[in-house]
XYZ file of C-alpha atoms in Angstrom:
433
model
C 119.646 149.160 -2.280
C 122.309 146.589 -1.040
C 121.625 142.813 0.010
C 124.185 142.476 1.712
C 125.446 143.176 4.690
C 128.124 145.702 5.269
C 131.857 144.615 6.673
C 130.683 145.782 9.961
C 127.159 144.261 10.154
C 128.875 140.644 9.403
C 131.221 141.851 12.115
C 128.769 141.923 14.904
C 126.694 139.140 13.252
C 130.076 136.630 13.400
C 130.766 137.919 17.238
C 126.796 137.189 18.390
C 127.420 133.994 16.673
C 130.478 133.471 18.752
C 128.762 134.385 22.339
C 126.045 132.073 21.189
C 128.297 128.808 20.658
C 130.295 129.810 23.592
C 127.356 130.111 26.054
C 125.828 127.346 24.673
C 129.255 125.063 25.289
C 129.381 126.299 28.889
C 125.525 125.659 29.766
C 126.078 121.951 28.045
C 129.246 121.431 30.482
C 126.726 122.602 33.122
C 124.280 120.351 31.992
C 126.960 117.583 32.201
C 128.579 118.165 35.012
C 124.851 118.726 37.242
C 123.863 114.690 35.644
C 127.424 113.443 36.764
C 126.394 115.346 40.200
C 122.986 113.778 40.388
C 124.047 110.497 39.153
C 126.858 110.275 42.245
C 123.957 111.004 44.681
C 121.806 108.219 43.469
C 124.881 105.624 43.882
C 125.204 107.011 47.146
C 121.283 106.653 48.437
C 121.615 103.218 46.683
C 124.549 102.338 48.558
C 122.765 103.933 51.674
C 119.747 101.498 51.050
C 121.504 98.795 50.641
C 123.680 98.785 53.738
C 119.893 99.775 55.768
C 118.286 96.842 54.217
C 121.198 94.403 55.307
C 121.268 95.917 58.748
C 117.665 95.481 59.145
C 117.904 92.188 57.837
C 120.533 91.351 60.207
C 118.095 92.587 63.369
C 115.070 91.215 62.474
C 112.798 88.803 63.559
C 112.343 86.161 60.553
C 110.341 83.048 60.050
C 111.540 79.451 60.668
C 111.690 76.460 58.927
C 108.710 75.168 60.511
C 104.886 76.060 60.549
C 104.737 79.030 63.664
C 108.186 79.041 64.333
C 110.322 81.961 64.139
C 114.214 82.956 64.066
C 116.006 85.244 65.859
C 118.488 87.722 64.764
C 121.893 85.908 63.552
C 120.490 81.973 64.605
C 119.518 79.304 62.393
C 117.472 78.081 65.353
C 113.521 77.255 64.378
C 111.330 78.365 67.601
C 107.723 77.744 68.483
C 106.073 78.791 71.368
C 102.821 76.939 72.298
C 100.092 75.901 74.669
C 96.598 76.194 75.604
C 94.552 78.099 78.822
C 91.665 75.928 80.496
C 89.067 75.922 82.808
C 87.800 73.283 84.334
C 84.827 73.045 86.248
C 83.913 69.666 88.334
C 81.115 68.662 90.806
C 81.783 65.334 92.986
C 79.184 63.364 94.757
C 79.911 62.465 98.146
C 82.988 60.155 97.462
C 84.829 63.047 96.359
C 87.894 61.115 94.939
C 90.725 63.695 95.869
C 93.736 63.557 94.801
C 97.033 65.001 95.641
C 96.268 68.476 93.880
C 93.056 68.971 96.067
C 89.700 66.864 93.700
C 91.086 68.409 90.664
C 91.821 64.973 88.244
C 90.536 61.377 88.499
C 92.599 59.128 90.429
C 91.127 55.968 91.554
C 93.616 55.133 94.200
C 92.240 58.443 95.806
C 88.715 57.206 96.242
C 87.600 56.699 99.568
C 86.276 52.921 100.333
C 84.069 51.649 103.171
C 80.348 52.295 104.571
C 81.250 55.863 105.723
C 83.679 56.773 103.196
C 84.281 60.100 102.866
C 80.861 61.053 104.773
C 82.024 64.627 104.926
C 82.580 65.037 101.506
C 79.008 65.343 99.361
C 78.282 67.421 96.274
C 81.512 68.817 96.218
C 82.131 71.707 93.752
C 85.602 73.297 92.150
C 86.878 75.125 89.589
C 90.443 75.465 88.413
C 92.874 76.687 85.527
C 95.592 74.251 86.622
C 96.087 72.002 83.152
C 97.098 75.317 81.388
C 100.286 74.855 79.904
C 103.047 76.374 78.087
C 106.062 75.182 75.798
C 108.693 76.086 73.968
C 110.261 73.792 70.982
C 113.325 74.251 69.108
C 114.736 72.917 65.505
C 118.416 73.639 64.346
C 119.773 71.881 61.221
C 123.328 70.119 61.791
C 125.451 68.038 59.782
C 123.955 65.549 61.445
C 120.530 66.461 61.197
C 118.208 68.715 63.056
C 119.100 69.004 66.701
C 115.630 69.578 68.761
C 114.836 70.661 72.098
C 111.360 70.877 73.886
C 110.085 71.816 77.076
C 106.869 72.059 78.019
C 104.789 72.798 81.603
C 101.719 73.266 83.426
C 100.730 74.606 86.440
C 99.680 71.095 88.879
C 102.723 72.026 90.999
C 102.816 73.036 94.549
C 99.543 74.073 95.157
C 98.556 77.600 96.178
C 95.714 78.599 98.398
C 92.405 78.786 97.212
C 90.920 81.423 99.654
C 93.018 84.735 98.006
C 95.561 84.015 95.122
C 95.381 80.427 94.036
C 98.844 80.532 92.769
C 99.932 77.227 92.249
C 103.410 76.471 90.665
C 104.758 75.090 87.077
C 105.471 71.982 87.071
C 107.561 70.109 84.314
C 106.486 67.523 81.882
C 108.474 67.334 79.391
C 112.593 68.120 79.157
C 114.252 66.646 76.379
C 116.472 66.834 73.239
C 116.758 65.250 70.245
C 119.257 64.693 67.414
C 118.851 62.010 64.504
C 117.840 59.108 66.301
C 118.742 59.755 70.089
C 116.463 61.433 72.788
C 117.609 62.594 76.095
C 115.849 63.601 78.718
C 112.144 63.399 80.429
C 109.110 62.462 78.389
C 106.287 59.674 78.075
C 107.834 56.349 78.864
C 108.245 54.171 76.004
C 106.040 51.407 77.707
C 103.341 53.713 76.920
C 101.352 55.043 73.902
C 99.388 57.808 74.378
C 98.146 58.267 71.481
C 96.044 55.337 71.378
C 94.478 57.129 74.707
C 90.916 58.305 74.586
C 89.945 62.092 74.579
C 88.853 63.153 78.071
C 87.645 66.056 79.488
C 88.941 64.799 82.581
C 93.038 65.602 83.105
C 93.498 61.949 84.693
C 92.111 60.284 81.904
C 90.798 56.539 82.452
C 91.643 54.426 85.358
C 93.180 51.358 82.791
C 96.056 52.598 81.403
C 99.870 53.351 81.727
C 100.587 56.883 82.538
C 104.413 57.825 83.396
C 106.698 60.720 82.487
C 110.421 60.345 83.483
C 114.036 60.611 82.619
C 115.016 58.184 79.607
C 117.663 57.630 77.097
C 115.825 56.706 74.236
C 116.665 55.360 70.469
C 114.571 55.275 67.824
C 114.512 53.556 64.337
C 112.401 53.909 61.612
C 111.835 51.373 58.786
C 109.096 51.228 56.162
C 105.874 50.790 57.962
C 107.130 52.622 61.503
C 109.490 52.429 64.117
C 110.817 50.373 67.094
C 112.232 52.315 70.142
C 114.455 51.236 73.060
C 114.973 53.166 76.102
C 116.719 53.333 79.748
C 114.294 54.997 81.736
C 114.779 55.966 85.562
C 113.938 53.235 88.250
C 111.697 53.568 91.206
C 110.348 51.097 93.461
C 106.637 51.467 95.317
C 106.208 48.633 97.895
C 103.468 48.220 100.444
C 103.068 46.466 103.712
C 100.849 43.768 103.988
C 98.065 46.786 105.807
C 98.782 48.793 102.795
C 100.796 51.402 103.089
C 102.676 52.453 100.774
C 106.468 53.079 100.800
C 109.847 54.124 98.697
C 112.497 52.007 98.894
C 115.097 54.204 97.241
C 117.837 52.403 96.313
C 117.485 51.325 93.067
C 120.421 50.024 90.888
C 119.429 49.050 87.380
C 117.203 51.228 85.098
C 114.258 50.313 83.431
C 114.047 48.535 80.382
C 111.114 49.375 77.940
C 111.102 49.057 74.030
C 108.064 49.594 71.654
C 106.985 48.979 68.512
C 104.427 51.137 66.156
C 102.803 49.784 62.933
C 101.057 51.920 60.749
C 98.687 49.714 58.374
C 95.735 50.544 56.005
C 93.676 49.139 58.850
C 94.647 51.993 62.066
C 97.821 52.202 64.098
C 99.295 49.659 66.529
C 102.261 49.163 69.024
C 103.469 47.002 71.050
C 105.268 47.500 73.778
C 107.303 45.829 76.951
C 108.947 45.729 79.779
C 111.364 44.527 81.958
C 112.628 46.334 85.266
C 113.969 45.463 88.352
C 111.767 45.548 92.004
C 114.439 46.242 94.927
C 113.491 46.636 98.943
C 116.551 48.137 100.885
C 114.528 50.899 102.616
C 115.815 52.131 106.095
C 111.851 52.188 107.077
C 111.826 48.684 106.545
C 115.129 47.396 107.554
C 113.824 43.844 107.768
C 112.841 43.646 103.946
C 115.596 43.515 101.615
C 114.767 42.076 98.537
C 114.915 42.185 95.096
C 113.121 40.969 92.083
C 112.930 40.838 88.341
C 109.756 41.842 86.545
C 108.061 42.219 83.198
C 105.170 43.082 81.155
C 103.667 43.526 77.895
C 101.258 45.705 76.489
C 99.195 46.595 72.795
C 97.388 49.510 71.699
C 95.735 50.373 68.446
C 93.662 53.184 66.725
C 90.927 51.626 64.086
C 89.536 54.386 61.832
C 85.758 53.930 61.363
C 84.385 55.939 58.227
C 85.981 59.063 57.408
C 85.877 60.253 60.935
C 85.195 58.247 64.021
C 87.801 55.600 65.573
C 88.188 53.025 68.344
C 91.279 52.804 70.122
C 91.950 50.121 72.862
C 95.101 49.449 75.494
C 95.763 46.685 77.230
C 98.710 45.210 79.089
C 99.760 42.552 81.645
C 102.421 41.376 83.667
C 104.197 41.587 87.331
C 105.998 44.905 86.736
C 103.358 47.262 85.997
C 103.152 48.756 89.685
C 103.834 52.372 89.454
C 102.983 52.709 85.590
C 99.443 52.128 86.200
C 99.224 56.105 87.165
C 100.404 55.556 90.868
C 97.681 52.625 91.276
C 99.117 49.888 92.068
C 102.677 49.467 94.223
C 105.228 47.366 92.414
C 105.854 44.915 95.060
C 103.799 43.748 98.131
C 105.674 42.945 101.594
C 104.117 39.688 103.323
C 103.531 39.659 106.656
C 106.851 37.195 107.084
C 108.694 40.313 105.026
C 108.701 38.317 101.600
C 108.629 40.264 98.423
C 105.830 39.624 96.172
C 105.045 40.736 92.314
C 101.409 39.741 91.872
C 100.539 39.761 88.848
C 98.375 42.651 87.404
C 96.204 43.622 84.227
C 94.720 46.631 82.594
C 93.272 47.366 79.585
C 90.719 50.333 78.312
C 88.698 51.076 74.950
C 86.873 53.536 73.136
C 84.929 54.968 70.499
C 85.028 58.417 69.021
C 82.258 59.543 67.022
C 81.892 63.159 65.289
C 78.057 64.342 65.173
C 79.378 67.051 62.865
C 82.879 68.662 61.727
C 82.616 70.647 65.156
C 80.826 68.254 67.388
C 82.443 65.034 68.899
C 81.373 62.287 71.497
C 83.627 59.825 73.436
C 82.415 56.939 75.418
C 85.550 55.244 77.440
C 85.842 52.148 79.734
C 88.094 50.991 81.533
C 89.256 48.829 84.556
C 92.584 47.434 86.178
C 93.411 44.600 88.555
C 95.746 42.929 90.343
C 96.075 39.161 91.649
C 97.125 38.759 95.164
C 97.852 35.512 97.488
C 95.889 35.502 100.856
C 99.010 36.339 102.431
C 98.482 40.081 101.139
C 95.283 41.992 103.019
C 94.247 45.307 104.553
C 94.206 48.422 102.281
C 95.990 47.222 99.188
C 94.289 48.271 95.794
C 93.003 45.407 94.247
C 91.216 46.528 90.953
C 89.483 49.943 89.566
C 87.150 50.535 86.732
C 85.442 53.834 85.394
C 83.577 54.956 82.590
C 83.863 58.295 80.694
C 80.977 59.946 78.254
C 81.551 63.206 76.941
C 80.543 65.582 74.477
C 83.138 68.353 72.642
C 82.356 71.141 70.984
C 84.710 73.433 68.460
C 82.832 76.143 67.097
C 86.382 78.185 66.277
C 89.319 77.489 65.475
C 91.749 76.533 68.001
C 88.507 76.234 70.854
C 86.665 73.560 72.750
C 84.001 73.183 74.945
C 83.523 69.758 76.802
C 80.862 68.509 79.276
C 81.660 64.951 80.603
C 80.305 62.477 82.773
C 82.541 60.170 84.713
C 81.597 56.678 87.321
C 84.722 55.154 89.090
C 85.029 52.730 91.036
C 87.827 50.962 93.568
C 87.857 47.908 95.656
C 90.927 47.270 98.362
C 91.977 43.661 99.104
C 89.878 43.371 102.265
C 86.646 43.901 100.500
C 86.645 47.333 100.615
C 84.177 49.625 97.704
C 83.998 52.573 97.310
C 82.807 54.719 94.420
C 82.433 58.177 92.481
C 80.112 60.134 90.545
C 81.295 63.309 88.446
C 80.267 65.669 86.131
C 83.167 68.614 84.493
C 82.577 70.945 82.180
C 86.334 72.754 80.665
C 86.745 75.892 78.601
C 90.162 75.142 76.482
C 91.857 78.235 74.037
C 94.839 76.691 71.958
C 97.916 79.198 71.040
């Protein structure tokens, strides 16, 4: 028997061997050359991805620097939209107090004086959206600091008609920029400070205190404890003939001088503010009376925090310039019957307290009155002082909602001995977005 194999058995083993390594050479070059394959197409679906995600990171939508805002594709420019939607709801007793935009705010130079005033107009009921309002802000970082922009309206313009569409108009009330320390454009006049202002249901607010939105150039410096402003603000002068109507005498040559400032103390907030403006007659309705005169005033406000919720905030101001910043309420200069100019001198001043029942419930009670110092050469129709009183309860059961009722008295008195008063009760449905 022979172990082993014969010359031709180790023939045919050596050439199986052979197609074995071979084969097994070619599959491994196979095997190689199917990983280099697969390898290529993942660098290319990488690549692919990677050029997507930049694309789509180029179109999109992105937040800002900025709670809310937003950035679109390719700025650096922070936007927030913003506003709220409200209903108001008002009954008026028979001195209905209308003003301009048809009984739809409180303004006291609107109520109707005498024995028969307003005879026509008892228990008087409307209900409006027209204090919606919309705006947009803007925030874009410079080398010299973060340029902003904001713009903001509601709808008391031009009014519509109430029997089919009631579409009234926007109207703007605030258009202004601001970089570092400069504003430009319309806002709150410096003279004012409305944050010391009570919370109203009421849109008009109370009778006593300065309420003006107009073109400014404004600057503003901080320092450890707040900030002092200075602004240019846009003139206008309101006389009235000794009767009392009122007039424009539009020719104006000096802006308006108003600076503030705000102190913020372990004890509330407080301003002070002033100013100083110039009261000029040249009217081609009054031809006779052209005349000219400086005037100034001062005024204070505060916030005083009262536990860990409640506050009292107060306004008050005086001087012979306040005319037109009382809310349209008093003229800035009185003609005499011999066409003299006169500044009398005028006052207002208005406080309240804030109390909070519980986190969602709140109560306001606001008074208020204004008044103005005139010789006897001034008489007829010319306002002579207002007062009101607000009370008010607000509700916020969600966020971003409230629910007011509020009761409202005014009162005004001409120069001639004239009364006249109002009684009103609103009720507003406000959604903040």
């Amino acid at each position: 028997m022979e172990v082993f194999p014969s010359h031709r058995d180790r023939a045919a083993i050596v050439s199986v061997l052979f197609l074995t390594m071979t084969r097994a050479a070619a599959h491994a070059d196979e095997l190689q050359d199917l990983k280099d394959r697969v390898d290529a197409l993942r660098r290319q679906v990488a690549a692919l991805e990677r050029a997507t995600s930049s694309d789509a990171a180029g179109n999109a939508v992105t937040g800002g620097a900025t709670k809310g805002s937003f950035k679109l594709p390719g700025s650096d420019t922070s936007i927030t939209l913003g506003g709220y939607v409200k209903l108001d709801a008002i009954y008026s007793d028979r001195s209905a107090g209308v003003d301009s935009t048809g009984d739809q705010e409180l303004e006291p130079g609107s109520i109707p004086v005498g024995p028969a005033a307003a005879a026509n107009d008892r228990n008087q009921v409307t209900l409006h959206a027209r204090q919606s309002r919309l705006f947009f802000k803007t925030s874009t970082p410079t080398d010299r600091g973060d340029l902003g922009t904001y713009l903001e309206f509601d709808l008391f313009g031009a009014s519509g008609n109430e029997s089919v569409s009631n579409s009234n108009n926007l109207r703007v009330r605030h258009a202004y920029g601001t970089l570092g320390g400069w504003l430009f454009g319309q806002t709150w006049t410096t003279f004012s400070d409305v944050d010391a202002y009570p919370e109203t249901v009421d849109f008009g607010g109370t009778v006593g205190q300065i309420f003006v939105r107009q073109a400014q150039v404004r600057w503003t410096q901080a320092f450890a404890d707040g900030e002092w402003s200075i602004a240019l603000e846009n003139p206008e002068t309101v006389a009235s003939v000794p009767g009392g109507a009122a007039f424009r005498a539009d020719d104006d040559r000096l802006p308006d001088l108003t600076s503030k400032i705000r102190l913020n103390t372990a004890a509330g907030r407080y301003s002070i503010a002033g100013l100083v403006r110039q009261v000029r007659v040249d009217s081609a309705a009054n031809p006779a009376a052209r005349s000219q005169k400086l005037g100034a005033a001062i005024g204070a406000n505060g916030i005083v925090p009262f536990g860990a919720t409640d506050d009292l905030r107060f306004s008050a101001y005086l001087g012979n310039a306040l005319g037109r910043y009382t809310a349209g309420y008093f003229t800035d200069g009185v003609l005499t019957a011999d066409g003299r100019l006169q500044l009398p001198r005028q006052w207002i001043a208005a406080v309240s307290y804030r109390h909070f029942w519980a986190p969602t419930v709140r109560s306001t009670l606001a008074l208020s009155k204004l008044a103005s110092e005139h010789t006897s050469a001034v008489a007829g129709a010319v306002n002579k002082n207002a007062e009101s009183a607000h009370l008010n309860v607000m509700w916020s059961p969600f966020t971003r909602t409230n629910f007011g009722l509020e009761y409202i008295y005014a009162r005004r008195e001409t120069q001639d001995g004239q009364s006249g008063k109002l009684n009103r009760l609103q009720a507003s449905a406000q959604y903040v977005f």
